Amino acid sequence: MNKQLKSYLIILGHLIICLTIFVSIQQLKLPTWLSASVLILLAFIFLNLIHFYFFKLKNEIREFWSIRKITYLPIGIIGGGLIAISPTFLGLISGQLSASDISFNTDFSISSIGLTFVIIAWEELWFRGIFLNYCNRYLSSINLSLTIGLLFMLVHLLNPKIDLLKTGLTLFFAGALLTILYFYFKTIWLPIGLHFGNNYLNSAINTKFETDILFGDDGYVGTIILAGLFLIFVKMTIDKNKSENQKYLP
């Protein structure tokens, strides 16, 4: 079988298996002290360890899951928070929003923050698991980023409340950006941090423009920011690959 086609099938198979695990655990009757999200995270870690063993990704898992790179986590959280507040900030400086239009949700507990982190972690292992490193042997990181962005967007079709005509591009560029960052910095910690910071700040800030097509949740301003960042890292990835290739030229 063509290696590239095999890689696409592995991606699709992984996503389907994770979706099956997700749905199955949600159907379980669990004790009140045990969160379904914790079980999902453990199941996804186990699945990724199977990928690591089956595809012989010893070097990759040491680098991309290295605890030494956990410093990327707070960097990602700050970056994700900045992305989350950017539409609100631009709305303020453009005069489309005023300070009175903004409120803050401070009703957060350690347990709710921890649960949010767990959910973000299994979402990242779902779409940016170690299996991608095997696929990267036959598909470029840019190709994989576009593929995961598209699949991340399409998976949201399972949510009947999602309007892809409005949020589709935002979801696509979010999935693509997180994936290209995963490969560019060679760590899972940065996507986890970025994802967490963005989600946390989005839930902490409320505005009267939440449904606004420009400055609201998943509005066009946020989409443009994500698209711009993705294109920047596409360019940086191309330049980085050219530089590395030149090292091996005679």
mmCIF file with all atom_site columns, N, CA and C in Angstrom, residues 127-186:
data_model
loop_
_atom_site.group_PDB
_atom_site.id
_atom_site.type_symbol
_atom_site.label_atom_id
_atom_site.label_alt_id
_atom_site.label_comp_id
_atom_site.label_asym_id
_atom_site.label_entity_id
_atom_site.label_seq_id
_atom_site.pdbx_PDB_ins_code
_atom_site.Cartn_x
_atom_site.Cartn_y
_atom_site.Cartn_z
_atom_site.occupancy
_atom_site.B_iso_or_equiv
_atom_site.pdbx_formal_charge
_atom_site.auth_seq_id
_atom_site.auth_comp_id
_atom_site.auth_asym_id
_atom_site.auth_atom_id
_atom_site.pdbx_PDB_model_num
ATOM 1   N N  . PHE A 1 127 ? -6.159  14.531 18.636 1.00 0.00 ? 127 PHE A N  1
ATOM 2   C CA . PHE A 1 127 ? -5.801  15.099 17.333 1.00 0.00 ? 127 PHE A CA 1
ATOM 3   C C  . PHE A 1 127 ? -4.303  15.292 17.126 1.00 0.00 ? 127 PHE A C  1
ATOM 4   N N  . ARG A 1 128 ? -3.515  15.287 18.185 1.00 0.00 ? 128 ARG A N  1
ATOM 5   C CA . ARG A 1 128 ? -2.079  15.466 18.028 1.00 0.00 ? 128 ARG A CA 1
ATOM 6   C C  . ARG A 1 128 ? -1.311  14.419 18.822 1.00 0.00 ? 128 ARG A C  1
ATOM 7   N N  . GLY A 1 129 ? -1.791  13.192 18.709 1.00 0.00 ? 129 GLY A N  1
ATOM 8   C CA . GLY A 1 129 ? -1.134  12.093 19.388 1.00 0.00 ? 129 GLY A CA 1
ATOM 9   C C  . GLY A 1 129 ? 0.168   11.696 18.700 1.00 0.00 ? 129 GLY A C  1
ATOM 10  N N  . ILE A 1 130 ? 0.888   10.774 19.312 1.00 0.00 ? 130 ILE A N  1
ATOM 11  C CA . ILE A 1 130 ? 2.197   10.354 18.807 1.00 0.00 ? 130 ILE A CA 1
ATOM 12  C C  . ILE A 1 130 ? 2.084   9.662  17.460 1.00 0.00 ? 130 ILE A C  1
ATOM 13  N N  . PHE A 1 131 ? 0.900   9.199  17.098 1.00 0.00 ? 131 PHE A N  1
ATOM 14  C CA . PHE A 1 131 ? 0.704   8.560  15.789 1.00 0.00 ? 131 PHE A CA 1
ATOM 15  C C  . PHE A 1 131 ? 1.057   9.514  14.645 1.00 0.00 ? 131 PHE A C  1
ATOM 16  N N  . LEU A 1 132 ? 0.905   10.826 14.871 1.00 0.00 ? 132 LEU A N  1
ATOM 17  C CA . LEU A 1 132 ? 1.231   11.802 13.830 1.00 0.00 ? 132 LEU A CA 1
ATOM 18  C C  . LEU A 1 132 ? 2.712   11.756 13.458 1.00 0.00 ? 132 LEU A C  1
ATOM 19  N N  . ASN A 1 133 ? 3.547   11.370 14.411 1.00 0.00 ? 133 ASN A N  1
ATOM 20  C CA . ASN A 1 133 ? 4.982   11.319 14.130 1.00 0.00 ? 133 ASN A CA 1
ATOM 21  C C  . ASN A 1 133 ? 5.317   10.206 13.142 1.00 0.00 ? 133 ASN A C  1
ATOM 22  N N  . TYR A 1 134 ? 4.554   9.123  13.191 1.00 0.00 ? 134 TYR A N  1
ATOM 23  C CA . TYR A 1 134 ? 4.740   8.077  12.181 1.00 0.00 ? 134 TYR A CA 1
ATOM 24  C C  . TYR A 1 134 ? 4.292   8.595  10.824 1.00 0.00 ? 134 TYR A C  1
ATOM 25  N N  . CYS A 1 135 ? 3.155   9.257  10.773 1.00 0.00 ? 135 CYS A N  1
ATOM 26  C CA . CYS A 1 135 ? 2.636   9.790  9.514  1.00 0.00 ? 135 CYS A CA 1
ATOM 27  C C  . CYS A 1 135 ? 3.566   10.851 8.939  1.00 0.00 ? 135 CYS A C  1
ATOM 28  N N  . ASN A 1 136 ? 4.298   11.547 9.812  1.00 0.00 ? 136 ASN A N  1
ATOM 29  C CA . ASN A 1 136 ? 5.211   12.592 9.370  1.00 0.00 ? 136 ASN A CA 1
ATOM 30  C C  . ASN A 1 136 ? 6.418   12.036 8.606  1.00 0.00 ? 136 ASN A C  1
ATOM 31  N N  . ARG A 1 137 ? 6.601   10.741 8.660  1.00 0.00 ? 137 ARG A N  1
ATOM 32  C CA . ARG A 1 137 ? 7.665   10.117 7.875  1.00 0.00 ? 137 ARG A CA 1
ATOM 33  C C  . ARG A 1 137 ? 7.323   10.139 6.385  1.00 0.00 ? 137 ARG A C  1
ATOM 34  N N  . TYR A 1 138 ? 6.030   10.225 6.089  1.00 0.00 ? 138 TYR A N  1
ATOM 35  C CA . TYR A 1 138 ? 5.585   10.140 4.689  1.00 0.00 ? 138 TYR A CA 1
ATOM 36  C C  . TYR A 1 138 ? 4.774   11.353 4.239  1.00 0.00 ? 138 TYR A C  1
ATOM 37  N N  . LEU A 1 139 ? 4.331   12.166 5.200  1.00 0.00 ? 139 LEU A N  1
ATOM 38  C CA . LEU A 1 139 ? 3.588   13.383 4.884  1.00 0.00 ? 139 LEU A CA 1
ATOM 39  C C  . LEU A 1 139 ? 4.249   14.549 5.598  1.00 0.00 ? 139 LEU A C  1
ATOM 40  N N  . SER A 1 140 ? 4.306   15.693 4.947  1.00 0.00 ? 140 SER A N  1
ATOM 41  C CA . SER A 1 140 ? 4.940   16.857 5.554  1.00 0.00 ? 140 SER A CA 1
ATOM 42  C C  . SER A 1 140 ? 4.120   17.376 6.727  1.00 0.00 ? 140 SER A C  1
ATOM 43  N N  . SER A 1 141 ? 4.767   18.129 7.593  1.00 0.00 ? 141 SER A N  1
ATOM 44  C CA . SER A 1 141 ? 4.064   18.701 8.747  1.00 0.00 ? 141 SER A CA 1
ATOM 45  C C  . SER A 1 141 ? 2.982   19.677 8.290  1.00 0.00 ? 141 SER A C  1
ATOM 46  N N  . ILE A 1 142 ? 3.205   20.377 7.181  1.00 0.00 ? 142 ILE A N  1
ATOM 47  C CA . ILE A 1 142 ? 2.189   21.298 6.657  1.00 0.00 ? 142 ILE A CA 1
ATOM 48  C C  . ILE A 1 142 ? 0.993   20.517 6.147  1.00 0.00 ? 142 ILE A C  1
ATOM 49  N N  . ASN A 1 143 ? 1.261   19.441 5.419  1.00 0.00 ? 143 ASN A N  1
ATOM 50  C CA . ASN A 1 143 ? 0.194   18.569 4.927  1.00 0.00 ? 143 ASN A CA 1
ATOM 51  C C  . ASN A 1 143 ? -0.625  18.016 6.098  1.00 0.00 ? 143 ASN A C  1
ATOM 52  N N  . LEU A 1 144 ? 0.065   17.545 7.117  1.00 0.00 ? 144 LEU A N  1
ATOM 53  C CA . LEU A 1 144 ? -0.618  16.987 8.283  1.00 0.00 ? 144 LEU A CA 1
ATOM 54  C C  . LEU A 1 144 ? -1.428  18.051 9.020  1.00 0.00 ? 144 LEU A C  1
ATOM 55  N N  . SER A 1 145 ? -0.901  19.268 9.084  1.00 0.00 ? 145 SER A N  1
ATOM 56  C CA . SER A 1 145 ? -1.610  20.351 9.769  1.00 0.00 ? 145 SER A CA 1
ATOM 57  C C  . SER A 1 145 ? -2.928  20.669 9.059  1.00 0.00 ? 145 SER A C  1
ATOM 58  N N  . LEU A 1 146 ? -2.881  20.726 7.741  1.00 0.00 ? 146 LEU A N  1
ATOM 59  C CA . LEU A 1 146 ? -4.100  20.986 6.964  1.00 0.00 ? 146 LEU A CA 1
ATOM 60  C C  . LEU A 1 146 ? -5.097  19.840 7.113  1.00 0.00 ? 146 LEU A C  1
ATOM 61  N N  . THR A 1 147 ? -4.585  18.615 7.113  1.00 0.00 ? 147 THR A N  1
ATOM 62  C CA . THR A 1 147 ? -5.448  17.436 7.253  1.00 0.00 ? 147 THR A CA 1
ATOM 63  C C  . THR A 1 147 ? -6.134  17.415 8.605  1.00 0.00 ? 147 THR A C  1
ATOM 64  N N  . ILE A 1 148 ? -5.359  17.631 9.673  1.00 0.00 ? 148 ILE A N  1
ATOM 65  C CA . ILE A 1 148 ? -5.936  17.616 11.021 1.00 0.00 ? 148 ILE A CA 1
ATOM 66  C C  . ILE A 1 148 ? -6.894  18.783 11.205 1.00 0.00 ? 148 ILE A C  1
ATOM 67  N N  . GLY A 1 149 ? -6.559  19.944 10.638 1.00 0.00 ? 149 GLY A N  1
ATOM 68  C CA . GLY A 1 149 ? -7.471  21.089 10.717 1.00 0.00 ? 149 GLY A CA 1
ATOM 69  C C  . GLY A 1 149 ? -8.818  20.769 10.095 1.00 0.00 ? 149 GLY A C  1
ATOM 70  N N  . LEU A 1 150 ? -8.792  20.121 8.933  1.00 0.00 ? 150 LEU A N  1
ATOM 71  C CA . LEU A 1 150 ? -10.037 19.753 8.252  1.00 0.00 ? 150 LEU A CA 1
ATOM 72  C C  . LEU A 1 150 ? -10.832 18.735 9.064  1.00 0.00 ? 150 LEU A C  1
ATOM 73  N N  . LEU A 1 151 ? -10.149 17.713 9.570  1.00 0.00 ? 151 LEU A N  1
ATOM 74  C CA . LEU A 1 151 ? -10.834 16.680 10.352 1.00 0.00 ? 151 LEU A CA 1
ATOM 75  C C  . LEU A 1 151 ? -11.362 17.232 11.671 1.00 0.00 ? 151 LEU A C  1
ATOM 76  N N  . PHE A 1 152 ? -10.607 18.130 12.292 1.00 0.00 ? 152 PHE A N  1
ATOM 77  C CA . PHE A 1 152 ? -11.051 18.760 13.532 1.00 0.00 ? 152 PHE A CA 1
ATOM 78  C C  . PHE A 1 152 ? -12.349 19.533 13.294 1.00 0.00 ? 152 PHE A C  1
ATOM 79  N N  . MET A 1 153 ? -12.414 20.211 12.164 1.00 0.00 ? 153 MET A N  1
ATOM 80  C CA . MET A 1 153 ? -13.625 20.946 11.812 1.00 0.00 ? 153 MET A CA 1
ATOM 81  C C  . MET A 1 153 ? -14.791 19.991 11.570 1.00 0.00 ? 153 MET A C  1
ATOM 82  N N  . LEU A 1 154 ? -14.542 18.908 10.835 1.00 0.00 ? 154 LEU A N  1
ATOM 83  C CA . LEU A 1 154 ? -15.620 17.982 10.462 1.00 0.00 ? 154 LEU A CA 1
ATOM 84  C C  . LEU A 1 154 ? -16.156 17.197 11.661 1.00 0.00 ? 154 LEU A C  1
ATOM 85  N N  . VAL A 1 155 ? -15.272 16.899 12.623 1.00 0.00 ? 155 VAL A N  1
ATOM 86  C CA . VAL A 1 155 ? -15.722 16.177 13.823 1.00 0.00 ? 155 VAL A CA 1
ATOM 87  C C  . VAL A 1 155 ? -16.795 16.965 14.561 1.00 0.00 ? 155 VAL A C  1
ATOM 88  N N  . HIS A 1 156 ? -16.733 18.280 14.470 1.00 0.00 ? 156 HIS A N  1
ATOM 89  C CA . HIS A 1 156 ? -17.710 19.120 15.158 1.00 0.00 ? 156 HIS A CA 1
ATOM 90  C C  . HIS A 1 156 ? -19.101 19.047 14.524 1.00 0.00 ? 156 HIS A C  1
ATOM 91  N N  . LEU A 1 157 ? -19.206 18.392 13.379 1.00 0.00 ? 157 LEU A N  1
ATOM 92  C CA . LEU A 1 157 ? -20.524 18.167 12.787 1.00 0.00 ? 157 LEU A CA 1
ATOM 93  C C  . LEU A 1 157 ? -21.377 17.268 13.684 1.00 0.00 ? 157 LEU A C  1
ATOM 94  N N  . LEU A 1 158 ? -20.699 16.495 14.558 1.00 0.00 ? 158 LEU A N  1
ATOM 95  C CA . LEU A 1 158 ? -21.426 15.620 15.479 1.00 0.00 ? 158 LEU A CA 1
ATOM 96  C C  . LEU A 1 158 ? -22.170 16.412 16.542 1.00 0.00 ? 158 LEU A C  1
ATOM 97  N N  . ASN A 1 159 ? -21.798 17.678 16.714 1.00 0.00 ? 159 ASN A N  1
ATOM 98  C CA . ASN A 1 159 ? -22.483 18.547 17.665 1.00 0.00 ? 159 ASN A CA 1
ATOM 99  C C  . ASN A 1 159 ? -23.582 19.316 16.919 1.00 0.00 ? 159 ASN A C  1
ATOM 100 N N  . PRO A 1 160 ? -24.848 18.997 17.182 1.00 0.00 ? 160 PRO A N  1
ATOM 101 C CA . PRO A 1 160 ? -25.936 19.654 16.445 1.00 0.00 ? 160 PRO A CA 1
ATOM 102 C C  . PRO A 1 160 ? -26.027 21.155 16.695 1.00 0.00 ? 160 PRO A C  1
ATOM 103 N N  . LYS A 1 161 ? -25.369 21.644 17.760 1.00 0.00 ? 161 LYS A N  1
ATOM 104 C CA . LYS A 1 161 ? -25.429 23.066 18.072 1.00 0.00 ? 161 LYS A CA 1
ATOM 105 C C  . LYS A 1 161 ? -24.388 23.879 17.282 1.00 0.00 ? 161 LYS A C  1
ATOM 106 N N  . ILE A 1 162 ? -23.472 23.177 16.611 1.00 0.00 ? 162 ILE A N  1
ATOM 107 C CA . ILE A 1 162 ? -22.416 23.852 15.873 1.00 0.00 ? 162 ILE A CA 1
ATOM 108 C C  . ILE A 1 162 ? -22.910 24.271 14.491 1.00 0.00 ? 162 ILE A C  1
ATOM 109 N N  . ASP A 1 163 ? -22.671 25.527 14.164 1.00 0.00 ? 163 ASP A N  1
ATOM 110 C CA . ASP A 1 163 ? -22.980 26.041 12.832 1.00 0.00 ? 163 ASP A CA 1
ATOM 111 C C  . ASP A 1 163 ? -21.659 26.206 12.083 1.00 0.00 ? 163 ASP A C  1
ATOM 112 N N  . LEU A 1 164 ? -21.321 25.223 11.239 1.00 0.00 ? 164 LEU A N  1
ATOM 113 C CA . LEU A 1 164 ? -20.038 25.255 10.559 1.00 0.00 ? 164 LEU A CA 1
ATOM 114 C C  . LEU A 1 164 ? -19.910 26.409 9.570  1.00 0.00 ? 164 LEU A C  1
ATOM 115 N N  . LEU A 1 165 ? -21.041 26.918 9.092  1.00 0.00 ? 165 LEU A N  1
ATOM 116 C CA . LEU A 1 165 ? -20.972 28.065 8.198  1.00 0.00 ? 165 LEU A CA 1
ATOM 117 C C  . LEU A 1 165 ? -20.389 29.282 8.923  1.00 0.00 ? 165 LEU A C  1
ATOM 118 N N  . LYS A 1 166 ? -20.610 29.325 10.248 1.00 0.00 ? 166 LYS A N  1
ATOM 119 C CA . LYS A 1 166 ? -20.107 30.438 11.045 1.00 0.00 ? 166 LYS A CA 1
ATOM 120 C C  . LYS A 1 166 ? -18.761 30.124 11.684 1.00 0.00 ? 166 LYS A C  1
ATOM 121 N N  . THR A 1 167 ? -18.621 28.901 12.198 1.00 0.00 ? 167 THR A N  1
ATOM 122 C CA . THR A 1 167 ? -17.433 28.568 12.993 1.00 0.00 ? 167 THR A CA 1
ATOM 123 C C  . THR A 1 167 ? -16.452 27.651 12.277 1.00 0.00 ? 167 THR A C  1
ATOM 124 N N  . GLY A 1 168 ? -16.811 27.177 11.094 1.00 0.00 ? 168 GLY A N  1
ATOM 125 C CA . GLY A 1 168 ? -15.977 26.195 10.405 1.00 0.00 ? 168 GLY A CA 1
ATOM 126 C C  . GLY A 1 168 ? -14.541 26.642 10.191 1.00 0.00 ? 168 GLY A C  1
ATOM 127 N N  . LEU A 1 169 ? -14.346 27.856 9.681  1.00 0.00 ? 169 LEU A N  1
ATOM 128 C CA . LEU A 1 169 ? -12.993 28.338 9.412  1.00 0.00 ? 169 LEU A CA 1
ATOM 129 C C  . LEU A 1 169 ? -12.185 28.511 10.699 1.00 0.00 ? 169 LEU A C  1
ATOM 130 N N  . THR A 1 170 ? -12.849 28.959 11.751 1.00 0.00 ? 170 THR A N  1
ATOM 131 C CA . THR A 1 170 ? -12.164 29.105 13.046 1.00 0.00 ? 170 THR A CA 1
ATOM 132 C C  . THR A 1 170 ? -11.659 27.755 13.541 1.00 0.00 ? 170 THR A C  1
ATOM 133 N N  . LEU A 1 171 ? -12.516 26.739 13.471 1.00 0.00 ? 171 LEU A N  1
ATOM 134 C CA . LEU A 1 171 ? -12.142 25.392 13.901 1.00 0.00 ? 171 LEU A CA 1
ATOM 135 C C  . LEU A 1 171 ? -11.024 24.837 13.033 1.00 0.00 ? 171 LEU A C  1
ATOM 136 N N  . PHE A 1 172 ? -11.115 25.084 11.731 1.00 0.00 ? 172 PHE A N  1
ATOM 137 C CA . PHE A 1 172 ? -10.088 24.582 10.813 1.00 0.00 ? 172 PHE A CA 1
ATOM 138 C C  . PHE A 1 172 ? -8.719  25.170 11.143 1.00 0.00 ? 172 PHE A C  1
ATOM 139 N N  . PHE A 1 173 ? -8.648  26.488 11.266 1.00 0.00 ? 173 PHE A N  1
ATOM 140 C CA . PHE A 1 173 ? -7.353  27.122 11.517 1.00 0.00 ? 173 PHE A CA 1
ATOM 141 C C  . PHE A 1 173 ? -6.848  26.848 12.932 1.00 0.00 ? 173 PHE A C  1
ATOM 142 N N  . ALA A 1 174 ? -7.758  26.655 13.880 1.00 0.00 ? 174 ALA A N  1
ATOM 143 C CA . ALA A 1 174 ? -7.329  26.289 15.239 1.00 0.00 ? 174 ALA A CA 1
ATOM 144 C C  . ALA A 1 174 ? -6.646  24.925 15.220 1.00 0.00 ? 174 ALA A C  1
ATOM 145 N N  . GLY A 1 175 ? -7.280  23.943 14.568 1.00 0.00 ? 175 GLY A N  1
ATOM 146 C CA . GLY A 1 175 ? -6.691  22.609 14.481 1.00 0.00 ? 175 GLY A CA 1
ATOM 147 C C  . GLY A 1 175 ? -5.395  22.606 13.707 1.00 0.00 ? 175 GLY A C  1
ATOM 148 N N  . ALA A 1 176 ? -5.342  23.368 12.615 1.00 0.00 ? 176 ALA A N  1
ATOM 149 C CA . ALA A 1 176 ? -4.136  23.429 11.789 1.00 0.00 ? 176 ALA A CA 1
ATOM 150 C C  . ALA A 1 176 ? -2.992  24.115 12.532 1.00 0.00 ? 176 ALA A C  1
ATOM 151 N N  . LEU A 1 177 ? -3.290  25.222 13.233 1.00 0.00 ? 177 LEU A N  1
ATOM 152 C CA . LEU A 1 177 ? -2.261  25.954 13.968 1.00 0.00 ? 177 LEU A CA 1
ATOM 153 C C  . LEU A 1 177 ? -1.656  25.107 15.079 1.00 0.00 ? 177 LEU A C  1
ATOM 154 N N  . LEU A 1 178 ? -2.495  24.454 15.871 1.00 0.00 ? 178 LEU A N  1
ATOM 155 C CA . LEU A 1 178 ? -1.992  23.636 16.966 1.00 0.00 ? 178 LEU A CA 1
ATOM 156 C C  . LEU A 1 178 ? -1.111  22.503 16.445 1.00 0.00 ? 178 LEU A C  1
ATOM 157 N N  . THR A 1 179 ? -1.458  21.966 15.280 1.00 0.00 ? 179 THR A N  1
ATOM 158 C CA . THR A 1 179 ? -0.689  20.855 14.717 1.00 0.00 ? 179 THR A CA 1
ATOM 159 C C  . THR A 1 179 ? 0.662   21.316 14.194 1.00 0.00 ? 179 THR A C  1
ATOM 160 N N  . ILE A 1 180 ? 0.700   22.441 13.501 1.00 0.00 ? 180 ILE A N  1
ATOM 161 C CA . ILE A 1 180 ? 1.986   22.901 12.978 1.00 0.00 ? 180 ILE A CA 1
ATOM 162 C C  . ILE A 1 180 ? 2.901   23.362 14.110 1.00 0.00 ? 180 ILE A C  1
ATOM 163 N N  . LEU A 1 181 ? 2.329   23.869 15.200 1.00 0.00 ? 181 LEU A N  1
ATOM 164 C CA . LEU A 1 181 ? 3.134   24.214 16.374 1.00 0.00 ? 181 LEU A CA 1
ATOM 165 C C  . LEU A 1 181 ? 3.705   22.958 17.022 1.00 0.00 ? 181 LEU A C  1
ATOM 166 N N  . TYR A 1 182 ? 2.923   21.899 17.029 1.00 0.00 ? 182 TYR A N  1
ATOM 167 C CA . TYR A 1 182 ? 3.364   20.609 17.571 1.00 0.00 ? 182 TYR A CA 1
ATOM 168 C C  . TYR A 1 182 ? 4.631   20.151 16.864 1.00 0.00 ? 182 TYR A C  1
ATOM 169 N N  . PHE A 1 183 ? 4.647   20.259 15.553 1.00 0.00 ? 183 PHE A N  1
ATOM 170 C CA . PHE A 1 183 ? 5.804   19.809 14.791 1.00 0.00 ? 183 PHE A CA 1
ATOM 171 C C  . PHE A 1 183 ? 6.954   20.824 14.824 1.00 0.00 ? 183 PHE A C  1
ATOM 172 N N  . TYR A 1 184 ? 6.627   22.102 14.759 1.00 0.00 ? 184 TYR A N  1
ATOM 173 C CA . TYR A 1 184 ? 7.681   23.119 14.698 1.00 0.00 ? 184 TYR A CA 1
ATOM 174 C C  . TYR A 1 184 ? 8.516   23.131 15.975 1.00 0.00 ? 184 TYR A C  1
ATOM 175 N N  . PHE A 1 185 ? 7.844   23.050 17.138 1.00 0.00 ? 185 PHE A N  1
ATOM 176 C CA . PHE A 1 185 ? 8.562   23.092 18.412 1.00 0.00 ? 185 PHE A CA 1
ATOM 177 C C  . PHE A 1 185 ? 8.839   21.695 18.970 1.00 0.00 ? 185 PHE A C  1
ATOM 178 N N  . LYS A 1 186 ? 8.316   20.675 18.295 1.00 0.00 ? 186 LYS A N  1
ATOM 179 C CA . LYS A 1 186 ? 8.562   19.279 18.652 1.00 0.00 ? 186 LYS A CA 1
ATOM 180 C C  . LYS A 1 186 ? 8.185   18.967 20.101 1.00 0.00 ? 186 LYS A C  1
#
